[in-house]
Every structure is written in structure tokens, then in C-alpha cells.
PDB file of C-alpha atoms in Angstrom:
ATOM      1  CA  MET A 521      85.571  98.953 133.889  1.00 80.00           C
ATOM      2  CA  LYS A 522      82.625  97.808 136.224  1.00 79.00           C
ATOM      3  CA  CYS A 523      78.897  98.315 136.792  1.00 76.00           C
ATOM      4  CA  LEU A 524      78.528 101.247 139.404  1.00 78.00           C
ATOM      5  CA  ASP A 525      75.064 103.092 140.108  1.00 77.00           C
ATOM      6  CA  ALA A 526      76.479 106.568 139.939  1.00 74.00           C
ATOM      7  CA  LEU A 527      74.310 108.640 141.940  1.00 73.00           C
ATOM      8  CA  GLY A 528      75.201 112.337 142.041  1.00 74.00           C
ATOM      9  CA  TYR A 529      77.738 111.692 138.928  1.00 75.00           C
ATOM     10  CA  ASP A 530      79.423 114.906 137.756  1.00 78.00           C
ATOM     11  CA  ALA A 531      81.060 114.974 134.264  1.00 77.00           C
ATOM     12  CA  GLY A 532      84.012 117.463 135.809  1.00 79.00           C
ATOM     13  CA  SER A 533      85.452 115.273 138.404  1.00 80.00           C
ATOM     14  CA  THR A 534      84.313 111.990 138.308  1.00 76.00           C
ATOM     15  CA  ASP A 535      85.339 108.664 135.985  1.00 72.00           C
ATOM     16  CA  PRO A 536      83.291 108.457 132.744  1.00 68.00           C
ATOM     17  CA  LEU A 537      80.230 106.904 132.800  1.00 69.00           C
ATOM     18  CA  TYR A 538      79.111 103.162 132.214  1.00 65.00           C
ATOM     19  CA  LYS A 539      82.448 101.592 131.471  1.00 66.00           C
ATOM     20  CA  HIS A 540      80.793  98.219 130.916  1.00 72.00           C
ATOM     21  CA  VAL A 541      82.213  96.653 127.628  1.00 81.00           C
ATOM     22  CA  PRO A 542      86.049  95.753 127.787  1.00 88.00           C
ATOM     23  CA  PHE A 543      86.409  96.478 124.013  1.00 91.00           C
ATOM     24  CA  LEU A 544      89.283  99.079 122.822  1.00 93.00           C
ATOM     25  CA  MET A 545      88.882 100.526 119.221  1.00 94.00           C
ATOM     26  CA  THR A 546      92.350 102.244 117.881  1.00 94.00           C
ATOM     27  CA  ARG A 547      92.856 104.719 114.774  1.00 95.00           C
ATOM     28  CA  THR A 548      95.845 104.388 113.533  1.00 93.00           C
ATOM     29  CA  THR A 549      97.638 105.913 110.068  1.00 94.00           C
ATOM     30  CA  ASN A 550      96.868 103.003 108.398  1.00 94.00           C
ATOM     31  CA  GLY A 551      94.001 102.232 109.435  1.00 97.00           C
ATOM     32  CA  ALA A 552      91.811 100.779 112.555  1.00 97.00           C
ATOM     33  CA  PHE A 553      92.044  97.943 115.252  1.00 97.00           C
ATOM     34  CA  GLY A 554      90.010  96.965 117.969  1.00 96.00           C
ATOM     35  CA  ILE A 555      90.560  94.250 120.925  1.00 96.00           C
ATOM     36  CA  PHE A 556      87.617  92.664 122.793  1.00 94.00           C
ATOM     37  CA  TYR A 557      89.137  91.411 126.292  1.00 94.00           C
ATOM     38  CA  ASP A 558      86.783  88.245 126.663  1.00 92.00           C
ATOM     39  CA  ASN A 559      86.737  88.396 130.185  1.00 92.00           C
ATOM     40  CA  LEU A 560      83.601  88.858 132.677  1.00 91.00           C
ATOM     41  CA  SER A 561      85.567  90.610 136.127  1.00 91.00           C
ATOM     42  CA  ALA A 562      86.564  94.131 136.442  1.00 90.00           C
ATOM     43  CA  SER A 563      89.272  95.487 134.718  1.00 90.00           C
ATOM     44  CA  ARG A 564      91.377  98.592 134.194  1.00 89.00           C
ATOM     45  CA  PHE A 565      92.932  99.945 131.272  1.00 90.00           C
ATOM     46  CA  ASN A 566      95.850 102.239 131.178  1.00 89.00           C
ATOM     47  CA  LEU A 567      95.927 103.916 127.945  1.00 88.00           C
ATOM     48  CA  GLY A 568      99.124 105.773 128.148  1.00 85.00           C
ATOM     49  CA  ALA A 569      98.170 107.774 131.061  1.00 81.00           C
ATOM     50  CA  GLU A 570     101.477 106.634 133.516  1.00 82.00           C
ATOM     51  CA  VAL A 571     104.473 108.561 132.563  1.00 84.00           C
ATOM     52  CA  ASP A 572     107.960 106.733 132.916  1.00 86.00           C
ATOM     53  CA  ASN A 573     111.382 108.451 132.638  1.00 88.00           C
ATOM     54  CA  TYR A 574     113.296 105.382 131.493  1.00 92.00           C
ATOM     55  CA  HIS A 575     110.225 103.795 129.199  1.00 88.00           C
ATOM     56  CA  ARG A 576     108.585 104.845 126.187  1.00 87.00           C
ATOM     57  CA  PRO A 577     104.563 105.701 126.479  1.00 85.00           C
ATOM     58  CA  PHE A 578     102.723 102.067 126.753  1.00 85.00           C
ATOM     59  CA  THR A 579      99.197 101.091 127.510  1.00 88.00           C
ATOM     60  CA  SER A 580      98.354  98.156 129.403  1.00 90.00           C
ATOM     61  CA  TRP A 581      95.272  95.763 130.691  1.00 92.00           C
ATOM     62  CA  GLN A 582      94.565  94.307 133.455  1.00 93.00           C
ATOM     63  CA  ALA A 583      91.815  91.704 135.395  1.00 93.00           C
ATOM     64  CA  ASP A 584      90.764  91.059 138.827  1.00 93.00           C
ATOM     65  CA  HIS A 585      90.409  87.434 137.608  1.00 93.00           C
ATOM     66  CA  GLY A 586      90.525  84.949 135.072  1.00 90.00           C
ATOM     67  CA  ASP A 587      92.574  84.611 131.847  1.00 90.00           C
ATOM     68  CA  ILE A 588      93.940  86.880 129.108  1.00 90.00           C
ATOM     69  CA  ASP A 589      91.427  86.214 126.581  1.00 92.00           C
ATOM     70  CA  PHE A 590      91.207  88.564 123.552  1.00 94.00           C
ATOM     71  CA  TRP A 591      90.163  88.868 120.171  1.00 96.00           C
ATOM     72  CA  VAL A 592      91.580  91.228 117.806  1.00 97.00           C
ATOM     73  CA  MET A 593      90.160  92.538 114.715  1.00 97.00           C
ATOM     74  CA  THR A 594      91.800  95.285 111.808  1.00 97.00           C
ATOM     75  CA  ALA A 595      89.680  97.533 109.621  1.00 97.00           C
ATOM     76  CA  GLU A 596      90.492 100.564 107.296  1.00 96.00           C
ATOM     77  CA  ARG A 597      88.245 102.676 109.702  1.00 95.00           C
ATOM     78  CA  VAL A 598      86.863 102.916 113.095  1.00 95.00           C
ATOM     79  CA  THR A 599      83.070 102.650 112.009  1.00 95.00           C
ATOM     80  CA  SER A 600      84.135  99.042 109.945  1.00 96.00           C
ATOM     81  CA  LEU A 601      84.780  97.711 113.769  1.00 96.00           C
ATOM     82  CA  THR A 602      81.521  97.721 115.049  1.00 92.00           C
ATOM     83  CA  PRO A 603      80.183  95.264 112.745  1.00 94.00           C
ATOM     84  CA  GLN A 604      83.079  92.656 113.611  1.00 95.00           C
ATOM     85  CA  ILE A 605      82.169  93.287 117.365  1.00 92.00           C
ATOM     86  CA  LEU A 606      78.315  92.528 116.819  1.00 91.00           C
ATOM     87  CA  ARG A 607      79.311  89.744 114.909  1.00 92.00           C
ATOM     88  CA  LEU A 608      81.090  88.483 117.535  1.00 90.00           C
ATOM     89  CA  THR A 609      78.599  89.298 120.471  1.00 85.00           C
ATOM     90  CA  GLY A 610      75.642  89.315 118.787  1.00 85.00           C
ATOM     91  CA  ASP A 611      72.800  92.123 117.754  1.00 83.00           C
ATOM     92  CA  PRO A 612      70.325  93.891 119.576  1.00 81.00           C
ATOM     93  CA  ALA A 613      66.846  91.819 119.237  1.00 84.00           C
ATOM     94  CA  PHE A 614      64.986  92.958 116.468  1.00 89.00           C
ATOM     95  CA  LEU A 615      62.707  95.846 118.242  1.00 91.00           C
ATOM     96  CA  PRO A 616      58.980  97.020 117.371  1.00 95.00           C
ATOM     97  CA  ARG A 617      58.121  99.579 115.528  1.00 95.00           C
ATOM     98  CA  TRP A 618      56.706 101.847 118.537  1.00 96.00           C
ATOM     99  CA  ALA A 619      59.931 101.440 120.360  1.00 94.00           C
ATOM    100  CA  LEU A 620      61.371 104.229 117.604  1.00 95.00           C
ATOM    101  CA  GLY A 621      58.675 106.807 118.980  1.00 96.00           C
ATOM    102  CA  TYR A 622      58.722 109.162 121.183  1.00 96.00           C
ATOM    103  CA  SER A 623      58.289 107.767 125.145  1.00 95.00           C
ATOM    104  CA  GLY A 624      57.583 109.904 128.464  1.00 95.00           C
ATOM    105  CA  SER A 625      59.150 109.426 131.545  1.00 92.00           C
ATOM    106  CA  THR A 626      59.380 110.912 134.766  1.00 93.00           C
ATOM    107  CA  MET A 627      59.749 110.192 138.486  1.00 94.00           C
ATOM    108  CA  HIS A 628      57.062 112.708 139.365  1.00 95.00           C
ATOM    109  CA  TYR A 629      54.116 111.020 138.046  1.00 96.00           C
ATOM    110  CA  THR A 630      54.625 107.788 140.194  1.00 97.00           C
ATOM    111  CA  ASP A 631      56.262 109.354 143.252  1.00 97.00           C
ATOM    112  CA  ALA A 632      52.916 111.409 143.640  1.00 97.00           C
ATOM    113  CA  PRO A 633      50.239 110.516 146.144  1.00 97.00           C
ATOM    114  CA  ASP A 634      47.809 110.789 143.140  1.00 97.00           C
ATOM    115  CA  ALA A 635      49.894 108.972 140.536  1.00 98.00           C
ATOM    116  CA  SER A 636      47.161 107.388 139.018  1.00 98.00           C
ATOM    117  CA  HIS A 637      45.449 110.538 138.298  1.00 97.00           C
ATOM    118  CA  GLN A 638      49.076 112.649 137.483  1.00 97.00           C
ATOM    119  CA  LEU A 639      49.253 109.542 134.701  1.00 98.00           C
ATOM    120  CA  LEU A 640      46.013 110.160 133.099  1.00 97.00           C
ATOM    121  CA  LYS A 641      46.470 113.864 133.082  1.00 97.00           C
ATOM    122  CA  PHE A 642      49.862 113.281 131.160  1.00 97.00           C
ATOM    123  CA  ILE A 643      47.556 111.752 128.675  1.00 97.00           C
ATOM    124  CA  ASP A 644      45.241 114.829 128.259  1.00 97.00           C
ATOM    125  CA  LEU A 645      48.230 117.049 127.846  1.00 97.00           C
ATOM    126  CA  LEU A 646      49.309 114.969 124.631  1.00 97.00           C
ATOM    127  CA  ARG A 647      46.325 115.579 123.255  1.00 96.00           C
ATOM    128  CA  GLU A 648      46.238 119.012 124.211  1.00 97.00           C
ATOM    129  CA  HIS A 649      49.294 119.745 122.766  1.00 98.00           C
ATOM    130  CA  ALA A 650      49.117 117.151 119.892  1.00 97.00           C
ATOM    131  CA  ILE A 651      52.105 115.577 121.266  1.00 97.00           C
ATOM    132  CA  PRO A 652      53.094 111.758 119.261  1.00 97.00           C
ATOM    133  CA  CYS A 653      53.484 109.673 121.963  1.00 98.00           C
ATOM    134  CA  ASP A 654      54.635 105.974 121.330  1.00 97.00           C
ATOM    135  CA  SER A 655      55.121 104.420 124.943  1.00 97.00           C
ATOM    136  CA  PHE A 656      55.831 105.549 128.514  1.00 97.00           C
ATOM    137  CA  GLN A 657      58.128 104.432 130.923  1.00 95.00           C
ATOM    138  CA  LEU A 658      56.779 103.584 134.587  1.00 96.00           C
ATOM    139  CA  SER A 659      59.096 104.653 137.429  1.00 95.00           C
ATOM    140  CA  SER A 660      59.426 102.527 140.546  1.00 96.00           C
ATOM    141  CA  GLY A 661      57.186 105.067 142.469  1.00 97.00           C
ATOM    142  CA  TYR A 662      54.316 102.645 141.891  1.00 98.00           C
ATOM    143  CA  THR A 663      55.674  99.854 144.473  1.00 98.00           C
ATOM    144  CA  THR A 664      56.300 102.089 147.284  1.00 97.00           C
ATOM    145  CA  ILE A 665      55.183 101.190 150.573  1.00 96.00           C
ATOM    146  CA  GLY A 666      56.555 104.357 152.798  1.00 94.00           C
ATOM    147  CA  SER A 667      59.440 105.520 151.781  1.00 93.00           C
ATOM    148  CA  ARG A 668      60.692 102.335 149.990  1.00 96.00           C
ATOM    149  CA  ARG A 669      60.244 100.810 147.073  1.00 97.00           C
ATOM    150  CA  TYR A 670      59.715  96.802 146.709  1.00 98.00           C
ATOM    151  CA  VAL A 671      59.550  95.416 143.387  1.00 98.00           C
ATOM    152  CA  PHE A 672      56.714  93.751 142.116  1.00 98.00           C
ATOM    153  CA  THR A 673      54.279  95.419 144.174  1.00 98.00           C
ATOM    154  CA  TRP A 674      51.134  98.059 143.456  1.00 98.00           C
ATOM    155  CA  ASN A 675      50.875 101.123 145.833  1.00 98.00           C
ATOM    156  CA  ARG A 676      47.095 100.560 146.184  1.00 97.00           C
ATOM    157  CA  ASP A 677      46.432 104.149 147.308  1.00 97.00           C
ATOM    158  CA  LYS A 678      48.240 105.326 144.361  1.00 98.00           C
ATOM    159  CA  PHE A 679      46.620 103.228 142.058  1.00 98.00           C
ATOM    160  CA  PRO A 680      43.415 101.702 143.470  1.00 97.00           C
ATOM    161  CA  GLN A 681      42.895  99.462 139.888  1.00 97.00           C
ATOM    162  CA  PRO A 682      45.848  99.651 138.361  1.00 98.00           C
ATOM    163  CA  THR A 683      44.224  97.553 135.478  1.00 98.00           C
ATOM    164  CA  GLU A 684      41.999 100.764 134.863  1.00 98.00           C
ATOM    165  CA  THR A 685      44.863 102.977 134.783  1.00 98.00           C
ATOM    166  CA  THR A 686      46.849 100.427 132.424  1.00 98.00           C
ATOM    167  CA  GLY A 687      43.822 100.140 130.485  1.00 98.00           C
ATOM    168  CA  HIS A 688      43.871 103.952 129.281  1.00 97.00           C
ATOM    169  CA  PHE A 689      46.995 103.943 127.889  1.00 98.00           C
ATOM    170  CA  SER A 690      46.364 101.132 125.870  1.00 97.00           C
ATOM    171  CA  GLU A 691      42.832 102.887 124.656  1.00 97.00           C
ATOM    172  CA  THR A 692      44.995 105.737 123.776  1.00 96.00           C
ATOM    173  CA  GLY A 693      47.598 103.351 121.907  1.00 96.00           C
ATOM    174  CA  LEU A 694      50.274 104.176 124.509  1.00 97.00           C
ATOM    175  CA  HIS A 695      52.525 101.044 125.721  1.00 97.00           C
ATOM    176  CA  LEU A 696      53.539 100.921 128.959  1.00 98.00           C
ATOM    177  CA  ALA A 697      57.083  99.807 130.273  1.00 97.00           C
ATOM    178  CA  ALA A 698      57.228  99.245 133.996  1.00 98.00           C
ATOM    179  CA  ASN A 699      60.599  99.779 136.384  1.00 97.00           C
ATOM    180  CA  ILE A 700      61.775  96.614 138.150  1.00 98.00           C
ATOM    181  CA  LYS A 701      64.807  96.092 140.064  1.00 97.00           C
ATOM    182  CA  PRO A 702      66.620  92.598 140.598  1.00 97.00           C
ATOM    183  CA  ALA A 703      66.850  92.951 144.390  1.00 98.00           C
ATOM    184  CA  LEU A 704      64.360  92.809 147.283  1.00 99.00           C
ATOM    185  CA  LEU A 705      65.032  94.769 150.470  1.00 98.00           C
ATOM    186  CA  THR A 706      65.113  92.903 153.466  1.00 98.00           C
ATOM    187  CA  THR A 707      61.897  94.451 154.237  1.00 98.00           C
ATOM    188  CA  HIS A 708      60.041  93.504 151.287  1.00 98.00           C
ATOM    189  CA  PRO A 709      56.488  91.740 151.881  1.00 98.00           C
ATOM    190  CA  TYR A 710      58.255  88.836 149.617  1.00 98.00           C
ATOM    191  CA  TYR A 711      61.677  88.560 151.074  1.00 98.00           C
ATOM    192  CA  ARG A 712      60.962  86.126 153.658  1.00 98.00           C
ATOM    193  CA  ASP A 713      59.331  83.871 151.327  1.00 98.00           C
ATOM    194  CA  ALA A 714      61.889  84.395 148.811  1.00 99.00           C
ATOM    195  CA  ALA A 715      64.984  83.580 150.940  1.00 98.00           C
ATOM    196  CA  GLN A 716      63.187  80.424 152.039  1.00 98.00           C
ATOM    197  CA  ALA A 717      62.801  79.411 148.307  1.00 98.00           C
ATOM    198  CA  GLY A 718      66.660  79.387 147.783  1.00 98.00           C
ATOM    199  CA  ILE A 719      66.638  82.593 144.806  1.00 99.00           C
ATOM    200  CA  PHE A 720      69.252  84.827 146.293  1.00 99.00           C
ATOM    201  CA  VAL A 721      73.006  85.306 145.558  1.00 99.00           C
ATOM    202  CA  THR A 722      74.264  83.917 148.908  1.00 98.00           C
ATOM    203  CA  THR A 723      77.643  84.220 150.798  1.00 97.00           C
ATOM    204  CA  SER A 724      79.969  80.890 150.877  1.00 94.00           C
ATOM    205  CA  ARG A 725      80.542  81.220 154.502  1.00 93.00           C
ATOM    206  CA  THR A 726      76.805  80.927 155.623  1.00 95.00           C
ATOM    207  CA  GLY A 727      74.757  79.640 152.446  1.00 95.00           C
ATOM    208  CA  LYS A 728      72.240  82.431 153.681  1.00 97.00           C
ATOM    209  CA  PRO A 729      71.281  85.532 151.293  1.00 98.00           C
ATOM    210  CA  ALA A 730      74.132  88.021 150.501  1.00 98.00           C
ATOM    211  CA  THR A 731      72.856  91.606 151.666  1.00 97.00           C
ATOM    212  CA  SER A 732      74.062  94.915 150.363  1.00 95.00           C
ATOM    213  CA  MET A 733      72.781  98.865 150.746  1.00 94.00           C
ATOM    214  CA  PHE A 734      70.362  99.044 147.507  1.00 94.00           C
ATOM    215  CA  TRP A 735      67.675 101.712 147.062  1.00 90.00           C
ATOM    216  CA  GLY A 736      67.480 103.415 150.372  1.00 87.00           C
ATOM    217  CA  GLY A 737      67.907  99.739 153.015  1.00 94.00           C
ATOM    218  CA  HIS A 738      69.507  96.243 153.016  1.00 97.00           C
ATOM    219  CA  GLY A 739      68.611  93.652 150.015  1.00 98.00           C
ATOM    220  CA  SER A 740      69.554  90.649 148.308  1.00 98.00           C
ATOM    221  CA  ASN A 741      69.802  90.341 144.690  1.00 98.00           C
ATOM    222  CA  VAL A 742      67.997  87.351 142.647  1.00 99.00           C
ATOM    223  CA  ASP A 743      70.548  84.996 140.993  1.00 99.00           C
ATOM    224  CA  PHE A 744      69.610  84.555 137.853  1.00 98.00           C
ATOM    225  CA  THR A 745      72.232  81.573 137.576  1.00 98.00           C
ATOM    226  CA  ASN A 746      69.764  79.889 139.494  1.00 99.00           C
ATOM    227  CA  PRO A 747      66.932  78.327 137.714  1.00 98.00           C
ATOM    228  CA  LEU A 748      64.658  78.961 141.203  1.00 98.00           C
ATOM    229  CA  GLY A 749      65.468  82.608 140.792  1.00 99.00           C
ATOM    230  CA  VAL A 750      64.555  82.639 137.062  1.00 99.00           C
ATOM    231  CA  GLN A 751      61.531  81.134 137.024  1.00 99.00           C
ATOM    232  CA  TRP A 752      60.485  83.313 140.147  1.00 99.00           C
ATOM    233  CA  TRP A 753      61.461  86.306 138.190  1.00 99.00           C
ATOM    234  CA  LYS A 754      59.233  85.052 135.287  1.00 99.00           C
ATOM    235  CA  ASP A 755      56.179  84.146 137.443  1.00 99.00           C
ATOM    236  CA  ASN A 756      56.318  87.922 139.173  1.00 99.00           C
ATOM    237  CA  VAL A 757      57.063  89.356 135.740  1.00 99.00           C
ATOM    238  CA  ARG A 758      53.455  87.624 134.418  1.00 98.00           C
ATOM    239  CA  HIS A 759      51.319  88.161 137.330  1.00 98.00           C
ATOM    240  CA  GLN A 760      52.353  91.671 138.829  1.00 98.00           C
ATOM    241  CA  LEU A 761      52.978  93.354 135.359  1.00 99.00           C
ATOM    242  CA  ILE A 762      52.051  91.690 132.038  1.00 98.00           C
ATOM    243  CA  ASP A 763      48.273  90.637 134.013  1.00 98.00           C
ATOM    244  CA  MET A 764      47.909  94.358 135.204  1.00 98.00           C
ATOM    245  CA  GLY A 765      48.350  95.688 131.728  1.00 98.00           C
ATOM    246  CA  ILE A 766      51.943  96.179 131.171  1.00 98.00           C
ATOM    247  CA  GLU A 767      53.552  95.397 127.771  1.00 96.00           C
ATOM    248  CA  SER A 768      57.254  96.173 128.608  1.00 96.00           C
ATOM    249  CA  THR A 769      59.959  95.725 131.338  1.00 97.00           C
ATOM    250  CA  TRP A 770      62.270  98.305 132.568  1.00 95.00           C
ATOM    251  CA  ASN A 771      65.141  96.641 133.911  1.00 95.00           C
ATOM    252  CA  ASP A 772      66.668  98.780 136.211  1.00 93.00           C
ATOM    253  CA  ASN A 773      69.557  98.889 138.554  1.00 92.00           C
ATOM    254  CA  ASN A 774      71.035  95.549 137.728  1.00 91.00           C
ATOM    255  CA  GLU A 775      74.877  96.705 138.427  1.00 91.00           C
ATOM    256  CA  TYR A 776      75.034  93.809 141.024  1.00 94.00           C
ATOM    257  CA  GLU A 777      77.313  95.832 143.677  1.00 92.00           C
ATOM    258  CA  LEU A 778      77.915  93.199 146.029  1.00 92.00           C
ATOM    259  CA  TRP A 779      81.472  93.873 146.533  1.00 90.00           C
ATOM    260  CA  SER A 780      81.789  90.619 149.032  1.00 90.00           C
ATOM    261  CA  GLU A 781      84.457  88.407 148.001  1.00 89.00           C
ATOM    262  CA  ASP A 782      82.378  85.550 149.152  1.00 95.00           C
ATOM    263  CA  ALA A 783      79.311  86.238 147.431  1.00 97.00           C
ATOM    264  CA  THR A 784      78.163  83.323 145.333  1.00 98.00           C
ATOM    265  CA  CYS A 785      75.935  81.943 142.501  1.00 98.00           C
ATOM    266  CA  ASP A 786      74.364  78.911 142.195  1.00 98.00           C
ATOM    267  CA  GLY A 787      76.142  78.939 138.586  1.00 98.00           C
ATOM    268  CA  PHE A 788      73.173  76.615 137.076  1.00 97.00           C
ATOM    269  CA  GLY A 789      74.592  74.098 139.657  1.00 97.00           C
ATOM    270  CA  HIS A 790      78.199  74.745 139.291  1.00 97.00           C
ATOM    271  CA  PRO A 791      78.541  77.399 142.033  1.00 97.00           C
ATOM    272  CA  VAL A 792      80.770  80.633 140.919  1.00 97.00           C
ATOM    273  CA  GLU A 793      82.008  83.782 142.926  1.00 97.00           C
ATOM    274  CA  LEU A 794      79.902  86.707 141.819  1.00 97.00           C
ATOM    275  CA  ASP A 795      83.464  88.600 141.253  1.00 95.00           C
ATOM    276  CA  LEU A 796      83.455  86.155 138.071  1.00 95.00           C
ATOM    277  CA  ILE A 797      80.832  86.650 136.360  1.00 94.00           C
ATOM    278  CA  ARG A 798      78.920  90.518 137.420  1.00 93.00           C
ATOM    279  CA  PRO A 799      77.714  91.482 133.926  1.00 90.00           C
ATOM    280  CA  VAL A 800      75.961  87.631 133.369  1.00 93.00           C
ATOM    281  CA  GLN A 801      73.419  88.428 136.281  1.00 95.00           C
ATOM    282  CA  ALA A 802      72.162  91.580 133.990  1.00 93.00           C
ATOM    283  CA  LEU A 803      72.251  89.769 131.343  1.00 91.00           C
ATOM    284  CA  LEU A 804      69.984  86.723 132.475  1.00 95.00           C
ATOM    285  CA  MET A 805      67.903  89.168 134.087  1.00 96.00           C
ATOM    286  CA  ASN A 806      67.148  91.016 130.837  1.00 94.00           C
ATOM    287  CA  ARG A 807      66.509  87.191 129.219  1.00 94.00           C
ATOM    288  CA  ALA A 808      64.224  86.522 132.072  1.00 97.00           C
ATOM    289  CA  SER A 809      62.127  89.494 131.444  1.00 97.00           C
ATOM    290  CA  PHE A 810      62.275  88.738 127.713  1.00 95.00           C
ATOM    291  CA  GLU A 811      60.859  85.081 127.945  1.00 97.00           C
ATOM    292  CA  ALA A 812      58.099  86.274 130.145  1.00 98.00           C
ATOM    293  CA  GLN A 813      57.079  88.990 127.926  1.00 97.00           C
ATOM    294  CA  ARG A 814      57.368  86.520 124.886  1.00 97.00           C
ATOM    295  CA  GLU A 815      55.225  83.676 126.319  1.00 98.00           C
ATOM    296  CA  ALA A 816      52.539  86.028 127.641  1.00 98.00           C
ATOM    297  CA  ALA A 817      52.501  87.478 123.899  1.00 97.00           C
ATOM    298  CA  PRO A 818      54.127  84.959 121.311  1.00 97.00           C
ATOM    299  CA  ALA A 819      52.782  87.106 118.187  1.00 96.00           C
ATOM    300  CA  GLU A 820      54.662  90.351 119.177  1.00 94.00           C
ATOM    301  CA  ARG A 821      58.225  91.420 119.423  1.00 94.00           C
ATOM    302  CA  PRO A 822      59.358  91.608 123.005  1.00 94.00           C
ATOM    303  CA  PHE A 823      60.612  95.190 123.815  1.00 94.00           C
ATOM    304  CA  LEU A 824      62.799  95.969 126.982  1.00 92.00           C
ATOM    305  CA  PHE A 825      63.816  98.596 128.625  1.00 78.00           C
ATOM    306  CA  PRO A 826      66.818  99.273 128.956  1.00 63.00           C
ATOM    307  CA  GLY A 827      69.216  96.771 129.504  1.00 53.00           C
ATOM    308  CA  LEU A 828      72.401  94.360 128.685  1.00 50.00           C
ATOM    309  CA  GLY A 829      72.712  92.038 125.819  1.00 42.00           C
ATOM    310  CA  ARG A 830      71.273  90.546 122.985  1.00 39.00           C
ATOM    311  CA  TRP A 831      67.971  89.529 123.924  1.00 39.00           C
ATOM    312  CA  VAL A 832      66.609  93.376 124.416  1.00 41.00           C
ATOM    313  CA  TYR A 833      67.431  96.918 122.182  1.00 38.00           C
ATOM    314  CA  SER A 834      70.819  97.587 123.914  1.00 38.00           C
ATOM    315  CA  VAL A 835      70.696 101.301 125.703  1.00 37.00           C
ATOM    316  CA  MET A 836      72.718 102.699 128.377  1.00 36.00           C
ATOM    317  CA  SER A 837      71.238 101.163 131.650  1.00 40.00           C
ATOM    318  CA  ARG A 838      70.495 104.857 133.532  1.00 42.00           C
ATOM    319  CA  PRO A 839      69.758 107.449 131.019  1.00 41.00           C
ATOM    320  CA  GLY A 840      70.130 110.775 132.059  1.00 43.00           C
ATOM    321  CA  VAL A 841      70.862 114.438 130.696  1.00 43.00           C
ATOM    322  CA  VAL A 842      75.029 115.299 131.459  1.00 42.00           C
ATOM    323  CA  THR A 843      75.868 119.004 131.693  1.00 42.00           C
ATOM    324  CA  ILE A 844      79.569 119.363 131.015  1.00 45.00           C
ATOM    325  CA  PRO A 845      80.661 123.242 131.901  1.00 48.00           C
ATOM    326  CA  PRO A 846      82.876 125.082 129.520  1.00 47.00           C
ATOM    327  CA  PRO A 847      86.738 124.749 130.146  1.00 46.00           C
ATOM    328  CA  GLY A 848      87.472 127.690 132.889  1.00 50.00           C
ATOM    329  CA  ALA A 849      83.905 127.622 134.647  1.00 47.00           C
ATOM    330  CA  PRO A 850      84.246 127.112 138.517  1.00 45.00           C
TER     331      PRO A 850
END
């Protein structure tokens, strides 16, 4: 149970995707029960997969760190367990009506050299084929400099006038959500200033920004348990996105795959190892984006895609299509 960016996932040979929430639901002859393990570190479930000649089948749960602290709930049927876990953890935020409509997205448009033109053609295609559409998710190609992607930047070759492009979408009634990632590559034009501002997850040995592989190079992750990191993020969401005509944020790649044991978070003034609170970073990233959107448009319901936790409409963090071959297929 841990968050991974499973690029190249194969349904037939790899582990199930998105094993994020340690909540086990079991149906019995007399009803159903659920166990929620209140632990934020990586964990493992053994649901009878181990065979022992001298013992009956058993299940077990193991966490890398922390306490064995869990909640038990019972119900007559499995479907009745879901409301109970939501009462415990919190419901998703109430989303705007337009979020229920068709939402377009493709990396092709923003990766193209003439990205702005490609996006405007998409609007024309909707009209030509009378396809109803309420929103579009702007992939990270709008942030490229060379072959790399730099969050909170705009490629002005692809988008000479970003507000003109976003204005066309707004006039058509299409809401734009822009992809953002919680890490800056070490070659990012903002990296040096961000490091000096102390907004990154650090290493306990040196106090310097912790680095790991991230989308084409080494980068450092924003620490959302540090008020400086939260404010830096909110400022950039406001000035680089909302002021450019973007209404919503696509909070992507928030797995925080820094596997060094000395990666340390500010912990709101109480330093804590990242291993102990890794999923909290994704939750707080979404809260920071939510607050930036709400502050910019207090009369509107903020919508974030995608994310984790009660500040967003909860969906899987990396949408995709999985093809499972039939049994016996090569």
C-alpha cells in the first residue's frame, strides 16, 4: 500500500494500481465488516496468500512505521460500509455542476509546437460535430522548455498570448483545468530562489533540498507542511494560472517518491520524516490549490482534478485505460 507513478503499467503482470487507502472490506455469511488502518506509512496486506502446512489460512497487515491503530465497522451489506468510512474520513467537496459534464483532455495538443492553435481547433471540432463539452484539462506540455516540463511556466512559443487562448475557451463556456506538479527540476528557472526560500522537503543530514528522479531529471518536492511552501504554491497558482484565465487545477504526480530515509518535512515547526506522512503531502497540496482558487473566486465552488482528500472531488490520481487480455492470451 503506497503511492507510485506506475508508468508502463501492465494489468497482467504487475500489482494492482492505486493502492492508497488501507481500508479492508469483507463480506461474510452474516453481513460485512470493514477495517480502516489509521496509519500513513507504507503498509502491506496478506489476504490469505501465504500457505502454511501447520496453520489455518490467515490474514495480516503490516506497516513500515507507526502504531497499529484501526477502526472497525460493521453492516448488513458491503455497500453500507462506504457511508461509514466517509463519516470517519470526510466527504468529497461539493462540486460545481459543470464538473459533471464531458471533459476533454489529451497530451497531444499541448505537446504540439502550435499548441494554442491545436486547442482552438478542438473548440471548432466540438462545434462541427455538436459535441457537448464543459471543460478541458490542459496537460503539462504548456510548461515545456526544451524537452522538460517546468511547473508554473508558460512556453511562449506555443502560447504567445496565454490569456487569448484561455479567453476563447471562456467565451465558449469551457472551463480550463491546468496540470501542475509539486516538484521543481533542479534546472527549473525558479529552483534556486525556491531553494533559498526553504520551501522544499530536505535531507536531515545536510538541511539541503532532497532530490529524486522526477519527469526527466532530478528535482525537489515542495513541502506543504511548511507554511512557506504553501504560500509559495498559492501565489503561483494565483499569478501563473488563475490570472491567466485558468479556473481549475489538475494536481498531478503527487506520489512524493523520495525513498531516502532521511527525507524530512517541516511538520509545521515539528520536523518529521517523510516516510511517516507521505500521503499528507498530496492532501495538503490539494488544500493549497483549493484555497488559492477559493480566494480568487469566493462566490464559485472550487473544483480540482484530480486529487486526494476532502478538499477535492476525489478521483484516481492518474486516469487511464487498462486493457486486460482474456485468459490464455499471450
